[in-house]
PDB file of C-alpha atoms in Angstrom:
ATOM      1  CA  MET A1036     112.882-122.562 -62.207  1.00  0.00           C
ATOM      2  CA  ASN A1037     112.098-122.749 -66.030  1.00  0.00           C
ATOM      3  CA  MET A1038     114.174-125.858 -67.274  1.00  0.00           C
ATOM      4  CA  THR A1039     112.985-125.874 -70.739  1.00  0.00           C
ATOM      5  CA  SER A1040     115.855-124.210 -72.388  1.00  0.00           C
ATOM      6  CA  GLY A1041     118.397-125.953 -70.582  1.00  0.00           C
ATOM      7  CA  ILE A1042     121.131-124.859 -68.227  1.00  0.00           C
ATOM      8  CA  THR A1043     124.733-125.321 -69.174  1.00  0.00           C
ATOM      9  CA  MET A1044     127.181-126.173 -66.687  1.00  0.00           C
ATOM     10  CA  PRO A1045     130.346-124.446 -67.477  1.00  0.00           C
ATOM     11  CA  HIS A1046     133.037-126.302 -65.181  1.00  0.00           C
ATOM     12  CA  LEU A1047     134.977-123.370 -64.167  1.00  0.00           C
ATOM     13  CA  ASN A1048     138.239-123.834 -62.473  1.00  0.00           C
ATOM     14  CA  ASP A1049     138.239-122.871 -58.943  1.00  0.00           C
ATOM     15  CA  ASN A1050     141.325-122.903 -57.345  1.00  0.00           C
ATOM     16  CA  ARG A1051     140.218-122.441 -53.629  1.00  0.00           C
ATOM     17  CA  GLY A1052     142.799-124.841 -52.495  1.00  0.00           C
ATOM     18  CA  ASP A1053     140.342-126.958 -50.709  1.00  0.00           C
ATOM     19  CA  ALA A1054     140.466-130.533 -52.288  1.00  0.00           C
ATOM     20  CA  HIS A1055     138.380-131.955 -49.809  1.00  0.00           C
ATOM     21  CA  THR A1056     134.938-130.421 -50.804  1.00  0.00           C
ATOM     22  CA  ARG A1057     132.750-131.521 -53.923  1.00  0.00           C
ATOM     23  CA  GLU A1058     129.971-129.929 -55.448  1.00  0.00           C
ATOM     24  CA  LEU A1059     126.905-132.093 -56.318  1.00  0.00           C
ATOM     25  CA  ILE A1060     123.726-131.656 -58.210  1.00  0.00           C
ATOM     26  CA  ALA A1061     120.696-132.893 -56.121  1.00  0.00           C
ATOM     27  CA  PHE A1062     117.598-134.211 -57.558  1.00  0.00           C
ATOM     28  CA  ARG A1063     114.373-135.981 -56.910  1.00  0.00           C
ATOM     29  CA  MET A1064     112.773-139.223 -57.861  1.00  0.00           C
ATOM     30  CA  GLY A1065     109.779-139.837 -56.194  1.00  0.00           C
ATOM     31  CA  GLU A1066     110.129-139.198 -52.725  1.00  0.00           C
ATOM     32  CA  GLN A1067     113.708-139.854 -52.685  1.00  0.00           C
ATOM     33  CA  GLU A1068     116.832-137.688 -53.091  1.00  0.00           C
ATOM     34  CA  PHE A1069     119.854-138.530 -55.112  1.00  0.00           C
ATOM     35  CA  CYS A1070     122.854-136.652 -56.543  1.00  0.00           C
ATOM     36  CA  VAL A1071     125.613-136.561 -59.175  1.00  0.00           C
ATOM     37  CA  ASP A1072     129.167-134.978 -59.161  1.00  0.00           C
ATOM     38  CA  ILE A1073     128.719-131.675 -60.719  1.00  0.00           C
ATOM     39  CA  MET A1074     131.876-132.298 -63.062  1.00  0.00           C
ATOM     40  CA  ALA A1075     129.968-135.078 -64.844  1.00  0.00           C
ATOM     41  CA  VAL A1076     127.053-132.724 -65.480  1.00  0.00           C
ATOM     42  CA  ARG A1077     127.035-131.223 -68.943  1.00  0.00           C
ATOM     43  CA  GLU A1078     123.484-129.480 -68.814  1.00  0.00           C
ATOM     44  CA  ILE A1079     120.288-129.690 -67.631  1.00  0.00           C
ATOM     45  CA  ARG A1080     117.307-129.671 -69.760  1.00  0.00           C
ATOM     46  CA  GLY A1081     113.581-129.831 -69.678  1.00  0.00           C
ATOM     47  CA  TRP A1082     111.828-132.901 -70.714  1.00  0.00           C
ATOM     48  CA  THR A1083     112.014-133.960 -74.379  1.00  0.00           C
ATOM     49  CA  ALA A1084     109.966-136.593 -75.710  1.00  0.00           C
ATOM     50  CA  ALA A1085     112.339-139.404 -76.626  1.00  0.00           C
ATOM     51  CA  THR A1086     112.466-141.912 -79.707  1.00  0.00           C
ATOM     52  CA  PRO A1087     112.211-145.519 -78.593  1.00  0.00           C
ATOM     53  CA  LEU A1088     114.901-147.796 -79.640  1.00  0.00           C
ATOM     54  CA  PRO A1089     113.981-151.449 -80.739  1.00  0.00           C
ATOM     55  CA  HIS A1090     115.408-154.231 -78.147  1.00  0.00           C
ATOM     56  CA  ALA A1091     116.948-151.469 -75.822  1.00  0.00           C
ATOM     57  CA  PRO A1092     116.907-152.475 -72.118  1.00  0.00           C
ATOM     58  CA  SER A1093     113.757-151.423 -70.204  1.00  0.00           C
ATOM     59  CA  TYR A1094     115.606-148.564 -68.391  1.00  0.00           C
ATOM     60  CA  VAL A1095     116.352-146.711 -71.682  1.00  0.00           C
ATOM     61  CA  ILE A1096     113.511-144.618 -72.637  1.00  0.00           C
ATOM     62  CA  GLY A1097     114.989-143.998 -76.055  1.00  0.00           C
ATOM     63  CA  VAL A1098     117.076-141.047 -77.785  1.00  0.00           C
ATOM     64  CA  ILE A1099     116.806-137.518 -78.376  1.00  0.00           C
ATOM     65  CA  ASN A1100     118.624-135.136 -80.764  1.00  0.00           C
ATOM     66  CA  LEU A1101     121.003-132.884 -78.677  1.00  0.00           C
ATOM     67  CA  ARG A1102     122.472-130.246 -80.980  1.00  0.00           C
ATOM     68  CA  GLY A1103     122.953-132.838 -83.648  1.00  0.00           C
ATOM     69  CA  ALA A1104     124.170-135.851 -81.365  1.00  0.00           C
ATOM     70  CA  VAL A1105     122.256-138.765 -80.665  1.00  0.00           C
ATOM     71  CA  LEU A1106     122.054-138.906 -76.865  1.00  0.00           C
ATOM     72  CA  PRO A1107     120.354-142.330 -74.896  1.00  0.00           C
ATOM     73  CA  ILE A1108     117.989-141.379 -72.282  1.00  0.00           C
ATOM     74  CA  VAL A1109     117.998-143.324 -69.235  1.00  0.00           C
ATOM     75  CA  ASP A1110     114.991-143.676 -66.821  1.00  0.00           C
ATOM     76  CA  LEU A1111     117.219-143.702 -63.588  1.00  0.00           C
ATOM     77  CA  ALA A1112     114.413-144.733 -61.460  1.00  0.00           C
ATOM     78  CA  ALA A1113     114.022-147.772 -63.736  1.00  0.00           C
ATOM     79  CA  ARG A1114     117.879-148.498 -63.808  1.00  0.00           C
ATOM     80  CA  LEU A1115     117.973-148.312 -59.815  1.00  0.00           C
ATOM     81  CA  GLY A1116     115.143-150.841 -59.567  1.00  0.00           C
ATOM     82  CA  PHE A1117     112.266-148.394 -58.684  1.00  0.00           C
ATOM     83  CA  ALA A1118     109.130-147.740 -60.431  1.00  0.00           C
ATOM     84  CA  SER A1119     109.543-146.058 -63.796  1.00  0.00           C
ATOM     85  CA  THR A1120     109.168-142.536 -64.083  1.00  0.00           C
ATOM     86  CA  ALA A1121     106.328-141.066 -65.940  1.00  0.00           C
ATOM     87  CA  PRO A1122     107.651-137.940 -67.509  1.00  0.00           C
ATOM     88  CA  THR A1123     105.921-134.687 -66.770  1.00  0.00           C
ATOM     89  CA  ALA A1124     106.407-130.967 -67.583  1.00  0.00           C
ATOM     90  CA  ARG A1125     108.228-130.569 -64.572  1.00  0.00           C
ATOM     91  CA  SER A1126     110.615-133.628 -65.316  1.00  0.00           C
ATOM     92  CA  VAL A1127     114.313-132.933 -66.417  1.00  0.00           C
ATOM     93  CA  ILE A1128     117.103-134.446 -68.202  1.00  0.00           C
ATOM     94  CA  ILE A1129     120.484-134.152 -66.465  1.00  0.00           C
ATOM     95  CA  VAL A1130     123.226-134.613 -69.508  1.00  0.00           C
ATOM     96  CA  VAL A1131     126.139-136.437 -68.009  1.00  0.00           C
ATOM     97  CA  ARG A1132     129.471-137.527 -69.546  1.00  0.00           C
ATOM     98  CA  ALA A1133     130.951-140.885 -67.963  1.00  0.00           C
ATOM     99  CA  GLU A1134     133.870-142.707 -69.565  1.00  0.00           C
ATOM    100  CA  GLN A1135     133.789-140.618 -72.747  1.00  0.00           C
ATOM    101  CA  GLN A1136     129.933-141.289 -72.983  1.00  0.00           C
ATOM    102  CA  LEU A1137     127.340-138.849 -73.095  1.00  0.00           C
ATOM    103  CA  PHE A1138     123.772-139.688 -71.987  1.00  0.00           C
ATOM    104  CA  GLY A1139     120.754-138.303 -70.177  1.00  0.00           C
ATOM    105  CA  LEU A1140     119.079-139.148 -66.788  1.00  0.00           C
ATOM    106  CA  LEU A1141     115.240-138.595 -66.798  1.00  0.00           C
ATOM    107  CA  VAL A1142     114.497-137.430 -63.284  1.00  0.00           C
ATOM    108  CA  ASP A1143     111.464-135.646 -61.445  1.00  0.00           C
ATOM    109  CA  GLY A1144     113.220-132.366 -61.007  1.00  0.00           C
ATOM    110  CA  VAL A1145     116.621-130.875 -59.537  1.00  0.00           C
ATOM    111  CA  SER A1146     116.424-129.895 -55.878  1.00  0.00           C
ATOM    112  CA  ASP A1147     119.728-128.274 -54.991  1.00  0.00           C
ATOM    113  CA  ILE A1148     123.457-127.744 -55.619  1.00  0.00           C
ATOM    114  CA  LEU A1149     125.403-128.942 -52.667  1.00  0.00           C
ATOM    115  CA  THR A1150     128.937-128.240 -51.396  1.00  0.00           C
ATOM    116  CA  VAL A1151     129.980-130.911 -49.155  1.00  0.00           C
ATOM    117  CA  THR A1152     133.387-132.327 -47.849  1.00  0.00           C
ATOM    118  CA  ASP A1153     134.389-135.734 -48.587  1.00  0.00           C
ATOM    119  CA  ASP A1154     133.992-136.917 -45.075  1.00  0.00           C
ATOM    120  CA  ALA A1155     130.208-136.129 -45.553  1.00  0.00           C
ATOM    121  CA  LEU A1156     129.860-139.112 -47.845  1.00  0.00           C
ATOM    122  CA  GLN A1157     129.300-142.408 -45.667  1.00  0.00           C
ATOM    123  CA  PRO A1158     130.009-145.849 -47.589  1.00  0.00           C
ATOM    124  CA  THR A1159     126.736-147.584 -48.936  1.00  0.00           C
ATOM    125  CA  PRO A1160     125.364-149.691 -45.942  1.00  0.00           C
ATOM    126  CA  ASN A1161     126.411-153.440 -45.987  1.00  0.00           C
ATOM    127  CA  ILE A1162     122.671-154.241 -45.896  1.00  0.00           C
ATOM    128  CA  ALA A1163     122.198-153.004 -49.397  1.00  0.00           C
ATOM    129  CA  SER A1164     122.495-155.599 -52.015  1.00  0.00           C
ATOM    130  CA  GLU A1165     125.639-155.790 -54.248  1.00  0.00           C
ATOM    131  CA  LEU A1166     123.317-154.006 -57.135  1.00  0.00           C
ATOM    132  CA  ALA A1167     122.474-151.303 -54.890  1.00  0.00           C
ATOM    133  CA  ARG A1168     126.067-150.651 -54.049  1.00  0.00           C
ATOM    134  CA  GLN A1169     127.254-150.524 -57.726  1.00  0.00           C
ATOM    135  CA  PHE A1170     125.034-147.700 -58.487  1.00  0.00           C
ATOM    136  CA  VAL A1171     125.142-145.753 -55.080  1.00  0.00           C
ATOM    137  CA  ARG A1172     128.869-144.543 -54.222  1.00  0.00           C
ATOM    138  CA  GLY A1173     127.760-143.472 -50.912  1.00  0.00           C
ATOM    139  CA  VAL A1174     124.908-141.908 -48.780  1.00  0.00           C
ATOM    140  CA  MET A1175     125.071-138.436 -46.912  1.00  0.00           C
ATOM    141  CA  ALA A1176     122.963-136.637 -44.387  1.00  0.00           C
ATOM    142  CA  ILE A1177     122.237-133.110 -45.294  1.00  0.00           C
ATOM    143  CA  ASP A1178     120.177-131.503 -42.556  1.00  0.00           C
ATOM    144  CA  THR A1179     117.177-133.853 -42.401  1.00  0.00           C
ATOM    145  CA  ARG A1180     117.720-135.275 -45.900  1.00  0.00           C
ATOM    146  CA  MET A1181     119.368-138.503 -46.707  1.00  0.00           C
ATOM    147  CA  ILE A1182     121.063-138.194 -50.360  1.00  0.00           C
ATOM    148  CA  SER A1183     122.628-141.010 -52.174  1.00  0.00           C
ATOM    149  CA  LEU A1184     125.512-140.226 -54.802  1.00  0.00           C
ATOM    150  CA  ILE A1185     125.037-141.933 -57.845  1.00  0.00           C
ATOM    151  CA  ALA A1186     127.863-143.757 -59.433  1.00  0.00           C
ATOM    152  CA  THR A1187     127.220-142.189 -63.018  1.00  0.00           C
ATOM    153  CA  ASP A1188     130.065-144.350 -64.623  1.00  0.00           C
ATOM    154  CA  ASN A1189     127.771-147.792 -63.905  1.00  0.00           C
ATOM    155  CA  VAL A1190     124.615-146.549 -65.171  1.00  0.00           C
ATOM    156  CA  LEU A1191     124.962-147.973 -68.649  1.00  0.00           C
ATOM    157  CA  PRO A1192     126.254-151.437 -68.968  1.00  0.00           C
ATOM    158  CA  GLN A1193     128.878-150.668 -71.830  1.00  0.00           C
ATOM    159  CA  LEU A1194     130.412-148.243 -69.155  1.00  0.00           C
ATOM    160  CA  GLN A1195     130.493-150.877 -66.525  1.00  0.00           C
ATOM    161  CA  ALA A1196     132.585-153.071 -68.912  1.00  0.00           C
ATOM    162  CA  ALA A1197     135.171-150.354 -69.887  1.00  0.00           C
ATOM    163  CA  ALA A1198     135.783-149.593 -65.952  1.00  0.00           C
TER     164      ALA A1198
END
């Protein structure tokens, strides 16, 4: 899949009447899989080098120009407490909107679009730290894969304060 030109997510109204399903974009970071709600995704684009910002948190790589708008880019692995992602030609930026803020998530690559029922999402285990539960809405088993649903509204601190 060539991601360099970007994929726009149209968000068509789908009136199938089934309020108990949701669509998710699954992606990889290292050997783990995560996902975000497709309704939060505005586009998926290839890696673009970001301009660093002085005194930004360590998980903010910098900013890029997205059609005239300044877009902060978050190294999602670093934000979740994993080793930082070293961007490659296969890396992608998932542009999401949370609490009226647009920002990009640097990930290793998109792996799937999933349609799941609400009961497939299990609560984050109690053995996880409070910090982990803050970023992970829940976990689901899809075939042999364990996929964590990211709470995009908690990725940036100013969004947490507004929530």
